[in-house]
Each structure stands twice: as C-alpha cells, then as structure tokens.
PDB file of N, CA and C in Angstrom:
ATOM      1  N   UNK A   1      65.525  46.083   9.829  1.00 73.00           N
ATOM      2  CA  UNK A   1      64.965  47.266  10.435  1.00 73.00           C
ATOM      3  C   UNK A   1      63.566  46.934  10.929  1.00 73.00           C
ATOM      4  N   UNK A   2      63.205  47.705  12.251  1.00 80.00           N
ATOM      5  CA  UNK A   2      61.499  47.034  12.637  1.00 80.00           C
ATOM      6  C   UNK A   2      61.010  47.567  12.496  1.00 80.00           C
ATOM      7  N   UNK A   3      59.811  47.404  11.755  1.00 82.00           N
ATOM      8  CA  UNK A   3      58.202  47.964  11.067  1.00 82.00           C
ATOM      9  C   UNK A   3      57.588  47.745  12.352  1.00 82.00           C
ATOM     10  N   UNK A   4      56.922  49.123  12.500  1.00 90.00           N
ATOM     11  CA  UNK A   4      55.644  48.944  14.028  1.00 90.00           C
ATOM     12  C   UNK A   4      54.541  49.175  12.661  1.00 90.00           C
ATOM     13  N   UNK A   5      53.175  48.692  13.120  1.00 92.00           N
ATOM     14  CA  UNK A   5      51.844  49.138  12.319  1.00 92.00           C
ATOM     15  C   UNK A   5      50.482  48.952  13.441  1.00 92.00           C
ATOM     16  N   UNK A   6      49.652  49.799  13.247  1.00 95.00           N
ATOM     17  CA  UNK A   6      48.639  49.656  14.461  1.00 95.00           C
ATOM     18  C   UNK A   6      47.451  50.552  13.269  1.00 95.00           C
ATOM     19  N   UNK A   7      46.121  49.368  13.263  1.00 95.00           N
ATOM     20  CA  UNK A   7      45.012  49.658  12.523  1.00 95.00           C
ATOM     21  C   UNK A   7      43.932  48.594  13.663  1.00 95.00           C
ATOM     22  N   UNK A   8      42.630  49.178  13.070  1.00 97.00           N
ATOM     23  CA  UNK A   8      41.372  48.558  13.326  1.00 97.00           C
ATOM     24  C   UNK A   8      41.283  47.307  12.233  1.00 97.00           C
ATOM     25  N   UNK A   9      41.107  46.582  13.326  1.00 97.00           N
ATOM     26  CA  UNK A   9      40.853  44.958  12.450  1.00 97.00           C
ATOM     27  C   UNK A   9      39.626  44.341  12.245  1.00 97.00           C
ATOM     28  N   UNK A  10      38.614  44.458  11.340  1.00 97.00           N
ATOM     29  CA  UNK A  10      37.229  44.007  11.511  1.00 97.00           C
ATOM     30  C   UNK A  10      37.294  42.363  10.717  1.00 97.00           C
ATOM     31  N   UNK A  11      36.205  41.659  11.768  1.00 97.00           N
ATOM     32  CA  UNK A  11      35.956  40.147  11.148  1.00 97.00           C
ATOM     33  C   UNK A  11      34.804  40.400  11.248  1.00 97.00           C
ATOM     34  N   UNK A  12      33.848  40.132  10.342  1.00 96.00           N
ATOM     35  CA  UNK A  12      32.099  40.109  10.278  1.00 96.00           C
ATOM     36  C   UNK A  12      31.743  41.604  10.871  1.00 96.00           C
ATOM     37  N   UNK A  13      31.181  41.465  12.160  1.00 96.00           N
ATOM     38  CA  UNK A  13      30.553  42.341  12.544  1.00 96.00           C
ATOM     39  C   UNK A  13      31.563  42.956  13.744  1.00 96.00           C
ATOM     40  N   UNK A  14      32.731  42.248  14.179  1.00 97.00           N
ATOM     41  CA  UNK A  14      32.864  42.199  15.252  1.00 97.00           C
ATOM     42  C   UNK A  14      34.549  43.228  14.318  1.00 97.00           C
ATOM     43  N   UNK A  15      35.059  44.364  15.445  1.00 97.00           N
ATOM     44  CA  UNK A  15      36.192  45.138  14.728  1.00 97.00           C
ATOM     45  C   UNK A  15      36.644  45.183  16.612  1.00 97.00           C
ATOM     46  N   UNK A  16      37.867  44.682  15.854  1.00 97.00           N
ATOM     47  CA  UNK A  16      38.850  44.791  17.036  1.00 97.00           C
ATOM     48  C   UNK A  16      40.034  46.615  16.956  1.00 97.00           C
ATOM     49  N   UNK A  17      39.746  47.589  17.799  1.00 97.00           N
ATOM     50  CA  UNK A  17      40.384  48.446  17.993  1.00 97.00           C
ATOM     51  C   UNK A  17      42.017  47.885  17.887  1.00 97.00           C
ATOM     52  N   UNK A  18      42.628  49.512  17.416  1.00 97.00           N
ATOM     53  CA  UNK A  18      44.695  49.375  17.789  1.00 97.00           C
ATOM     54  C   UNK A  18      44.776  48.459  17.201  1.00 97.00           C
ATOM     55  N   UNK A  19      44.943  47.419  16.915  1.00 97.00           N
ATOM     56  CA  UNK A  19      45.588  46.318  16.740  1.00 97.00           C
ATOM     57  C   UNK A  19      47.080  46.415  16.786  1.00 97.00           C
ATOM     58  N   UNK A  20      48.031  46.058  17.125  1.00 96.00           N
ATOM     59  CA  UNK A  20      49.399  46.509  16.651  1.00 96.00           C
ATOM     60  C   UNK A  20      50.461  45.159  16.366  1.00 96.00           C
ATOM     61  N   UNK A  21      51.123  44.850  14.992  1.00 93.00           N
ATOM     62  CA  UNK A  21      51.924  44.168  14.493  1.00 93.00           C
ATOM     63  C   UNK A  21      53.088  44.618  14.620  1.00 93.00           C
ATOM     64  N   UNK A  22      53.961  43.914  14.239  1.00 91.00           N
ATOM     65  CA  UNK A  22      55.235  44.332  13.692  1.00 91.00           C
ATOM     66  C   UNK A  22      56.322  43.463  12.711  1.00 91.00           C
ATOM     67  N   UNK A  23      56.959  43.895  12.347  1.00 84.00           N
ATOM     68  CA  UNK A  23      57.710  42.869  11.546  1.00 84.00           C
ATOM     69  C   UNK A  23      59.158  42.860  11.459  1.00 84.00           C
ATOM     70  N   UNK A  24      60.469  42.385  11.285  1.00 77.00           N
ATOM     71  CA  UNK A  24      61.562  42.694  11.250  1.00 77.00           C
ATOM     72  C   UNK A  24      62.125  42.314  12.063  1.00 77.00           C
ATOM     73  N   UNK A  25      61.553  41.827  13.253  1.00 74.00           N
ATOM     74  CA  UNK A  25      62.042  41.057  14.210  1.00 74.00           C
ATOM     75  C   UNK A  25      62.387  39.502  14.521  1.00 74.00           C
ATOM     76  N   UNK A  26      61.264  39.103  13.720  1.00 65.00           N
ATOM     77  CA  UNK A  26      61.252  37.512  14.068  1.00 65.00           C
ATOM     78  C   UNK A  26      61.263  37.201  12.975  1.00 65.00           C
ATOM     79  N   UNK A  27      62.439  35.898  12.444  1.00 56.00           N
ATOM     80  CA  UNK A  27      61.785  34.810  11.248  1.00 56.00           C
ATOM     81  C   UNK A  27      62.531  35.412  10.169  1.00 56.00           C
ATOM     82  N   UNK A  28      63.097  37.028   9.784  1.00 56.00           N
ATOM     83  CA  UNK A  28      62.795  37.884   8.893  1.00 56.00           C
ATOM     84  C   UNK A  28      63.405  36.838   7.681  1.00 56.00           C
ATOM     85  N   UNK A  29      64.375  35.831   7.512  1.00 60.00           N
ATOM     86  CA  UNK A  29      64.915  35.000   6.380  1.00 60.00           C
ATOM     87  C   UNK A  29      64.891  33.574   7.418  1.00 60.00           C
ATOM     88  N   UNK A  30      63.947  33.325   7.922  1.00 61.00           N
ATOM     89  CA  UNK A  30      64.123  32.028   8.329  1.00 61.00           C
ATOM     90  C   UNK A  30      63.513  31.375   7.433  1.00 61.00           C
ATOM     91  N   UNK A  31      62.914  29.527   7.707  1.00 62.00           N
ATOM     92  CA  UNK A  31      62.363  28.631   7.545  1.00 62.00           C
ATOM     93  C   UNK A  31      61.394  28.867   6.371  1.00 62.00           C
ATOM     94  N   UNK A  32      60.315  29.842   6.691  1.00 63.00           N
ATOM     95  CA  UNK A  32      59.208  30.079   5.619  1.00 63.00           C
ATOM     96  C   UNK A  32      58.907  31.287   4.776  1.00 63.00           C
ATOM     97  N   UNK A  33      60.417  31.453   4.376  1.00 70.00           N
ATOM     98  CA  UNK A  33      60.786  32.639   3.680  1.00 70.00           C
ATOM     99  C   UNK A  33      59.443  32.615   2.541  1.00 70.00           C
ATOM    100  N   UNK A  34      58.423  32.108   1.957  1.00 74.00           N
ATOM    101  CA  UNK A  34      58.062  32.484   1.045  1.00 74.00           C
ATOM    102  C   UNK A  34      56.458  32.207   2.228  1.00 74.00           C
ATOM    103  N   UNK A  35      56.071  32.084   3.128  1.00 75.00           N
ATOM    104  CA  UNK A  35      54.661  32.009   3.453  1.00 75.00           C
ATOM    105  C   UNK A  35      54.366  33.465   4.170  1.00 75.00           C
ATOM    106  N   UNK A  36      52.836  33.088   3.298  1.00 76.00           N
ATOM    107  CA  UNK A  36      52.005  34.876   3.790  1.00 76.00           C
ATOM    108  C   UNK A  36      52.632  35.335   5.421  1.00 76.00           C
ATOM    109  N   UNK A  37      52.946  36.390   5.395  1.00 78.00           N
ATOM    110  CA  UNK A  37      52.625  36.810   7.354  1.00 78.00           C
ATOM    111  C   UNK A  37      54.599  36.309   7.433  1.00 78.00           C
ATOM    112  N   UNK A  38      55.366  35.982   6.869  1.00 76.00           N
ATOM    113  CA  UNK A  38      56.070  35.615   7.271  1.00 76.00           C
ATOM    114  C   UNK A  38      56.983  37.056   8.113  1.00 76.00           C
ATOM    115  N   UNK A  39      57.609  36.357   9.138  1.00 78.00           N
ATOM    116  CA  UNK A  39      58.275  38.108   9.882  1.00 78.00           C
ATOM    117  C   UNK A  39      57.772  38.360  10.712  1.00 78.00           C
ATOM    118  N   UNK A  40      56.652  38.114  10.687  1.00 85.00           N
ATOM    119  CA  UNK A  40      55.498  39.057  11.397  1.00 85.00           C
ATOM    120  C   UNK A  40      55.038  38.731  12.693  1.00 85.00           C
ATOM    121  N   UNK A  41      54.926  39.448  13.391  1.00 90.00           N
ATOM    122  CA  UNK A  41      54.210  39.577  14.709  1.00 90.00           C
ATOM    123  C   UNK A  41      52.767  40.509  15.140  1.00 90.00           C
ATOM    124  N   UNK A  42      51.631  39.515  15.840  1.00 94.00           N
ATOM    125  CA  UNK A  42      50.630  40.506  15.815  1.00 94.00           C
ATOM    126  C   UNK A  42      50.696  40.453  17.433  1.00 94.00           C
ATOM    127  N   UNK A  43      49.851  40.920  18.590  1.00 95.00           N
ATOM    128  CA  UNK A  43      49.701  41.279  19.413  1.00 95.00           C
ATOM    129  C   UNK A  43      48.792  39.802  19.815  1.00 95.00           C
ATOM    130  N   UNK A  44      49.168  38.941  21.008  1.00 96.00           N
ATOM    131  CA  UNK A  44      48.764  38.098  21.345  1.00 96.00           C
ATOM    132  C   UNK A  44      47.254  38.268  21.916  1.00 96.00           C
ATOM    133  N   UNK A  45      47.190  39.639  22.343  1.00 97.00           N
ATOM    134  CA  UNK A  45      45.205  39.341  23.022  1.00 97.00           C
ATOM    135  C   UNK A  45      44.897  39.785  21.546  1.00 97.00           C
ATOM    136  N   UNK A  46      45.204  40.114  20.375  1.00 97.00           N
ATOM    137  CA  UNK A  46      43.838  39.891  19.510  1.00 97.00           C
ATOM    138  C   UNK A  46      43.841  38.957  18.973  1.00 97.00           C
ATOM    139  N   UNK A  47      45.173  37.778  18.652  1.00 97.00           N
ATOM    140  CA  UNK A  47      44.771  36.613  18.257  1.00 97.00           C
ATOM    141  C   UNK A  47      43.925  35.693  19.064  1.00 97.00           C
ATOM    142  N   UNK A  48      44.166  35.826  20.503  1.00 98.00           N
ATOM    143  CA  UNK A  48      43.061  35.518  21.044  1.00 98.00           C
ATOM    144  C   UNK A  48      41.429  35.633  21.949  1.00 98.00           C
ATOM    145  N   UNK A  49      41.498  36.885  20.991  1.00 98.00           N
ATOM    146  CA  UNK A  49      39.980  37.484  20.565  1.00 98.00           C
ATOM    147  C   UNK A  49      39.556  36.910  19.221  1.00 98.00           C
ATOM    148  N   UNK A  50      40.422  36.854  18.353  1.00 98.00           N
ATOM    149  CA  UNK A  50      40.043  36.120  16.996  1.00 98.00           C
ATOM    150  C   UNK A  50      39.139  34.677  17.512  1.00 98.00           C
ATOM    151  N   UNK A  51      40.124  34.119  18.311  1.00 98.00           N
ATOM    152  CA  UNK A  51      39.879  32.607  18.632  1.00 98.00           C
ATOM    153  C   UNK A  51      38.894  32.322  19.444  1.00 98.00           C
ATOM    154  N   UNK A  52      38.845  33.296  20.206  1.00 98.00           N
ATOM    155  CA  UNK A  52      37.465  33.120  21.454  1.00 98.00           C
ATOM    156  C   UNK A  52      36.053  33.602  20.444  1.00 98.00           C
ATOM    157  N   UNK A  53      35.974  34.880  19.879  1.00 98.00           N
ATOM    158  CA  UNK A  53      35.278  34.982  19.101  1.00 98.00           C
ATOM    159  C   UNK A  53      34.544  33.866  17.785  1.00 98.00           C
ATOM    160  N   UNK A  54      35.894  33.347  16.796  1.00 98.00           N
ATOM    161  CA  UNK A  54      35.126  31.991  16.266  1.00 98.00           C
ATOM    162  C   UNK A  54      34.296  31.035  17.366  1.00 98.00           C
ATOM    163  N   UNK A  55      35.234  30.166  18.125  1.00 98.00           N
ATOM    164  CA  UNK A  55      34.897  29.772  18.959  1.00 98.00           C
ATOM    165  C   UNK A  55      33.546  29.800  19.984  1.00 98.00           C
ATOM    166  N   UNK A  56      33.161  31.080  20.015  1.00 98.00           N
ATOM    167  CA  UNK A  56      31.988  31.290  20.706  1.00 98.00           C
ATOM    168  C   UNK A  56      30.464  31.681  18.960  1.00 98.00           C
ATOM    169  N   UNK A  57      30.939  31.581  18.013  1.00 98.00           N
ATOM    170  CA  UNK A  57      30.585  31.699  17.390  1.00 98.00           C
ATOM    171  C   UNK A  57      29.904  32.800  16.455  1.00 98.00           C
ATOM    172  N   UNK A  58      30.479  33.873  17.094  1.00 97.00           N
ATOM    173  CA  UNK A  58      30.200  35.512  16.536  1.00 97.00           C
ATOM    174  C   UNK A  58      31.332  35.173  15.244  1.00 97.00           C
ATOM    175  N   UNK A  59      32.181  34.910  14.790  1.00 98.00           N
ATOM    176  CA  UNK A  59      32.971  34.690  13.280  1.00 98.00           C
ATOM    177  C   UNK A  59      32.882  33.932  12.765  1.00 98.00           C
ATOM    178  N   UNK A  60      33.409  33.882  11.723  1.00 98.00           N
ATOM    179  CA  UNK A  60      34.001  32.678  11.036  1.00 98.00           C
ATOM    180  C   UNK A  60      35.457  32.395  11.262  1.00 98.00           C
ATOM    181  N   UNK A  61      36.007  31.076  10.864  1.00 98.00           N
ATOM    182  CA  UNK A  61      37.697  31.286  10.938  1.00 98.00           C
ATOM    183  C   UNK A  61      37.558  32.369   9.625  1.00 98.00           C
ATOM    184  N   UNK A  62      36.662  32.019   8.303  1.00 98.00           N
ATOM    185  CA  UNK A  62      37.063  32.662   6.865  1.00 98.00           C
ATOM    186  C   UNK A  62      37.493  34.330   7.165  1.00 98.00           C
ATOM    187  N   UNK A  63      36.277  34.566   8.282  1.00 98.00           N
ATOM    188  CA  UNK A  63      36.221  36.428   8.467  1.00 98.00           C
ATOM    189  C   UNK A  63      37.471  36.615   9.448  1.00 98.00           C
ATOM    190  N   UNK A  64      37.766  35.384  10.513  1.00 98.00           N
ATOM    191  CA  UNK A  64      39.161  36.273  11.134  1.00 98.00           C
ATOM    192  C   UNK A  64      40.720  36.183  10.059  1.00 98.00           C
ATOM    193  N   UNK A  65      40.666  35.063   9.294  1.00 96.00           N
ATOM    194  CA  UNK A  65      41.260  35.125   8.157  1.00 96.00           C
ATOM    195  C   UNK A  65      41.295  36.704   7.376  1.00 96.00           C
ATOM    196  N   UNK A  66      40.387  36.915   6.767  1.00 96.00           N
ATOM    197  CA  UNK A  66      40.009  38.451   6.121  1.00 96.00           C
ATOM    198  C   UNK A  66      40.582  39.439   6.755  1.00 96.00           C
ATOM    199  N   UNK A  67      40.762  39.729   8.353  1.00 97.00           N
ATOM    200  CA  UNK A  67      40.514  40.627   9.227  1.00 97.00           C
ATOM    201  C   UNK A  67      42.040  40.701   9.546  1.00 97.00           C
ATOM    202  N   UNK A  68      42.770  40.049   8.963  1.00 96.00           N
ATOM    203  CA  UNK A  68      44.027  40.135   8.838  1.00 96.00           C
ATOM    204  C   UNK A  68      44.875  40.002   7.662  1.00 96.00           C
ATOM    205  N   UNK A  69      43.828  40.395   6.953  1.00 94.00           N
ATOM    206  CA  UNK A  69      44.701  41.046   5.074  1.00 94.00           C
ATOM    207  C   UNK A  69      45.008  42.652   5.335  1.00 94.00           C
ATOM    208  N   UNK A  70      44.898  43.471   6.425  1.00 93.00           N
ATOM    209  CA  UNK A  70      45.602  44.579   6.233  1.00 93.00           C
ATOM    210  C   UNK A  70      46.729  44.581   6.931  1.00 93.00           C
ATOM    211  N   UNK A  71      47.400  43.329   7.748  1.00 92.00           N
ATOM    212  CA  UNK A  71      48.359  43.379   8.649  1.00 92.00           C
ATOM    213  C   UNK A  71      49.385  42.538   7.398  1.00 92.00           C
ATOM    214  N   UNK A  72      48.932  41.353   6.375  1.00 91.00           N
ATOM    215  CA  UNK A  72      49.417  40.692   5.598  1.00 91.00           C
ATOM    216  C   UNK A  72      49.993  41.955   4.203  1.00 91.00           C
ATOM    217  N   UNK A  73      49.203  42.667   4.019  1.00 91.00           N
ATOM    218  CA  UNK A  73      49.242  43.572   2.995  1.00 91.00           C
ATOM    219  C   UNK A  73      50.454  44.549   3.509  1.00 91.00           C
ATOM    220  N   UNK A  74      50.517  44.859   4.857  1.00 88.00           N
ATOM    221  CA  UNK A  74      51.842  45.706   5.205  1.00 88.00           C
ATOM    222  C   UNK A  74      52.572  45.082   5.392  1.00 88.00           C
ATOM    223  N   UNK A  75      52.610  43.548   5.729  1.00 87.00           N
ATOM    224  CA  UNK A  75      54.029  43.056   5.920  1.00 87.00           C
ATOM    225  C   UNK A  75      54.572  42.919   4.223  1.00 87.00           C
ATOM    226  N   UNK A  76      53.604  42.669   3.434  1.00 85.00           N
ATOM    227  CA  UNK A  76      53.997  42.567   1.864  1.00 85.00           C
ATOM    228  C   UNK A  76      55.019  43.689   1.459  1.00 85.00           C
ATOM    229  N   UNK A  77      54.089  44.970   1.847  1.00 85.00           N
ATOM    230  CA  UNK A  77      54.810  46.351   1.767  1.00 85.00           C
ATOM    231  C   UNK A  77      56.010  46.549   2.476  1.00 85.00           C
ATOM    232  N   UNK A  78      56.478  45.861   3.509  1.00 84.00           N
ATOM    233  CA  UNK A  78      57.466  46.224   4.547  1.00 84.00           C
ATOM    234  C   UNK A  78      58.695  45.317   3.511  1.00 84.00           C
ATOM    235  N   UNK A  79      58.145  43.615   3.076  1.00 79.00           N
ATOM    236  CA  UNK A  79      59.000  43.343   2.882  1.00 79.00           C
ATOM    237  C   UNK A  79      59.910  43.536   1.643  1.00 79.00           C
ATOM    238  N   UNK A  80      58.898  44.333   0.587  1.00 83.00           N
ATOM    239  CA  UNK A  80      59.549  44.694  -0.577  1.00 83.00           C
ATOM    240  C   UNK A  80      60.138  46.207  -0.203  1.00 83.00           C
ATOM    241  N   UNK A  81      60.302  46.938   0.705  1.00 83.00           N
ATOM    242  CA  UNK A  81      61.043  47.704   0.914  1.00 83.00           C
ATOM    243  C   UNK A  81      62.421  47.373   1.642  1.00 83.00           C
ATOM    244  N   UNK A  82      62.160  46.293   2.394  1.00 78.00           N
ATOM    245  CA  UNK A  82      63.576  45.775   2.830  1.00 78.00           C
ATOM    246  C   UNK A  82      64.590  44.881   1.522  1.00 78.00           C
ATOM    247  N   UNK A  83      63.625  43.959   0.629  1.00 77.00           N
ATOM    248  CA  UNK A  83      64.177  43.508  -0.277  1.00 77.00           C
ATOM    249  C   UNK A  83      64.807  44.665  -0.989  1.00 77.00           C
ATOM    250  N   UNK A  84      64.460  45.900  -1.638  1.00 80.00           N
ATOM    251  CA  UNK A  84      64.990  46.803  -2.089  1.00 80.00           C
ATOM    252  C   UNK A  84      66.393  47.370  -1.490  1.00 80.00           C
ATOM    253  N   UNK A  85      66.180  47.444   0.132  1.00 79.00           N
ATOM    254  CA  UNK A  85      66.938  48.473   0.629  1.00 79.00           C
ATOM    255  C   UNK A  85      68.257  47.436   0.570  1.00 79.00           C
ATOM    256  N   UNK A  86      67.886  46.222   0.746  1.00 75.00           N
ATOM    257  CA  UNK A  86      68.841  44.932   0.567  1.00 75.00           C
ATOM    258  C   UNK A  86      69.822  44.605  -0.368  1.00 75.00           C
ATOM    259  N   UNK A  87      68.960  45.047  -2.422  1.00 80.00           N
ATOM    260  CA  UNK A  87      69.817  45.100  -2.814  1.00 80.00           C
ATOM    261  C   UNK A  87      70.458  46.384  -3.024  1.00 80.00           C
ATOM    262  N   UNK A  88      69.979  47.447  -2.508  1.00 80.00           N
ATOM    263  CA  UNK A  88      71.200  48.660  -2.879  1.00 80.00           C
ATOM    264  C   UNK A  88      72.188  48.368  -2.299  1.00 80.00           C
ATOM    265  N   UNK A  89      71.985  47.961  -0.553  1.00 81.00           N
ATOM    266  CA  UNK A  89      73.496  47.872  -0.541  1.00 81.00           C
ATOM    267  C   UNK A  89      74.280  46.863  -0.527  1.00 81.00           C
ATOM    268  N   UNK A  90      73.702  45.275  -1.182  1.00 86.00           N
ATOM    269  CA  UNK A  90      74.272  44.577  -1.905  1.00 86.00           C
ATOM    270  C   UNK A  90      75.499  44.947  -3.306  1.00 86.00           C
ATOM    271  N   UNK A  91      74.318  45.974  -3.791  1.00 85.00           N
ATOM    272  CA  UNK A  91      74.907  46.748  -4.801  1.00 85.00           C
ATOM    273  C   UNK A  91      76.710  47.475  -4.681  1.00 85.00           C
ATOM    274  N   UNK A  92      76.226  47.969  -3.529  1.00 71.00           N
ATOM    275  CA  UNK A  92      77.261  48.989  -3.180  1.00 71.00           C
ATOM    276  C   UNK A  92      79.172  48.135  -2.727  1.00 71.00           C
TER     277      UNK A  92
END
C-alpha cells in the first residue's frame, strides 16, 4: 500500500519547505530489507538542495543527515504497520 508524507525539513539553519516522500513503492522487500530509509522515496529537488547546500557550505553532510530523521522515523512507522497488516492476513 503507498504512504504519501509531506513535512518541513530543517538542516542547521537552512529548512527546506513541503518536502514530500513516499514509501511502498520502491524496494518495499528488496535487496536492503534491513537498511534505514529502505522503501523510500524523497523528492529529487530536495535531495539536491541537501547537496548544493553542503556543498556550497551552509550544512553539514551530519545536519542534512539529521534533516531527514523525520522522513526515516515515518518510513519506520509505515513499515511496522505494513509488517502488521502482513501478518494478519498471513494469519487468515
């Protein structure tokens, strides 16, 4: 099932508006079934606002790292609700 999520993403000083992820689409039991973010999809211009930003030196990688523990924290949440919904109707 696909999880949409859309929050403000702050690294240091710098907060990126909307942001919007999603998950359920890509990967969902592939290859790196156990790594952070796995599933997941974020919106390609803020990863590369993350990158231009380190890069030009307004971040850190550590703070655009950080600035994406609330997109990591819902895919956590998304995926223990699918693991659940998984085994009920395993169950069934």
């Amino acid at each position: 099932m696909p999880w949409l999520n859309r929050a403000d993403l702050t690294a240091g000083e710098v907060t990126i508006p909307d942001a919007q992820w999603s998950a359920g689409v890509l990967y969902d039991h592939g290859p790196r079934k156990d790594a952070p973010g796995r599933g997941g999809a974020i919106e390609l211009p803020v990863v590369l606002e993350l990158l231009d930003r380190i890069d030009s030196g307004q971040i850190t990688p550590a703070q655009a790292r950080h600035a994406l523990h609330p997109v990591l924290a819902d895919l956590t949440h998304y995926h223990r609700e699918m693991d659940g919904l998984e085994a009920m109707m395993n169950a069934n």
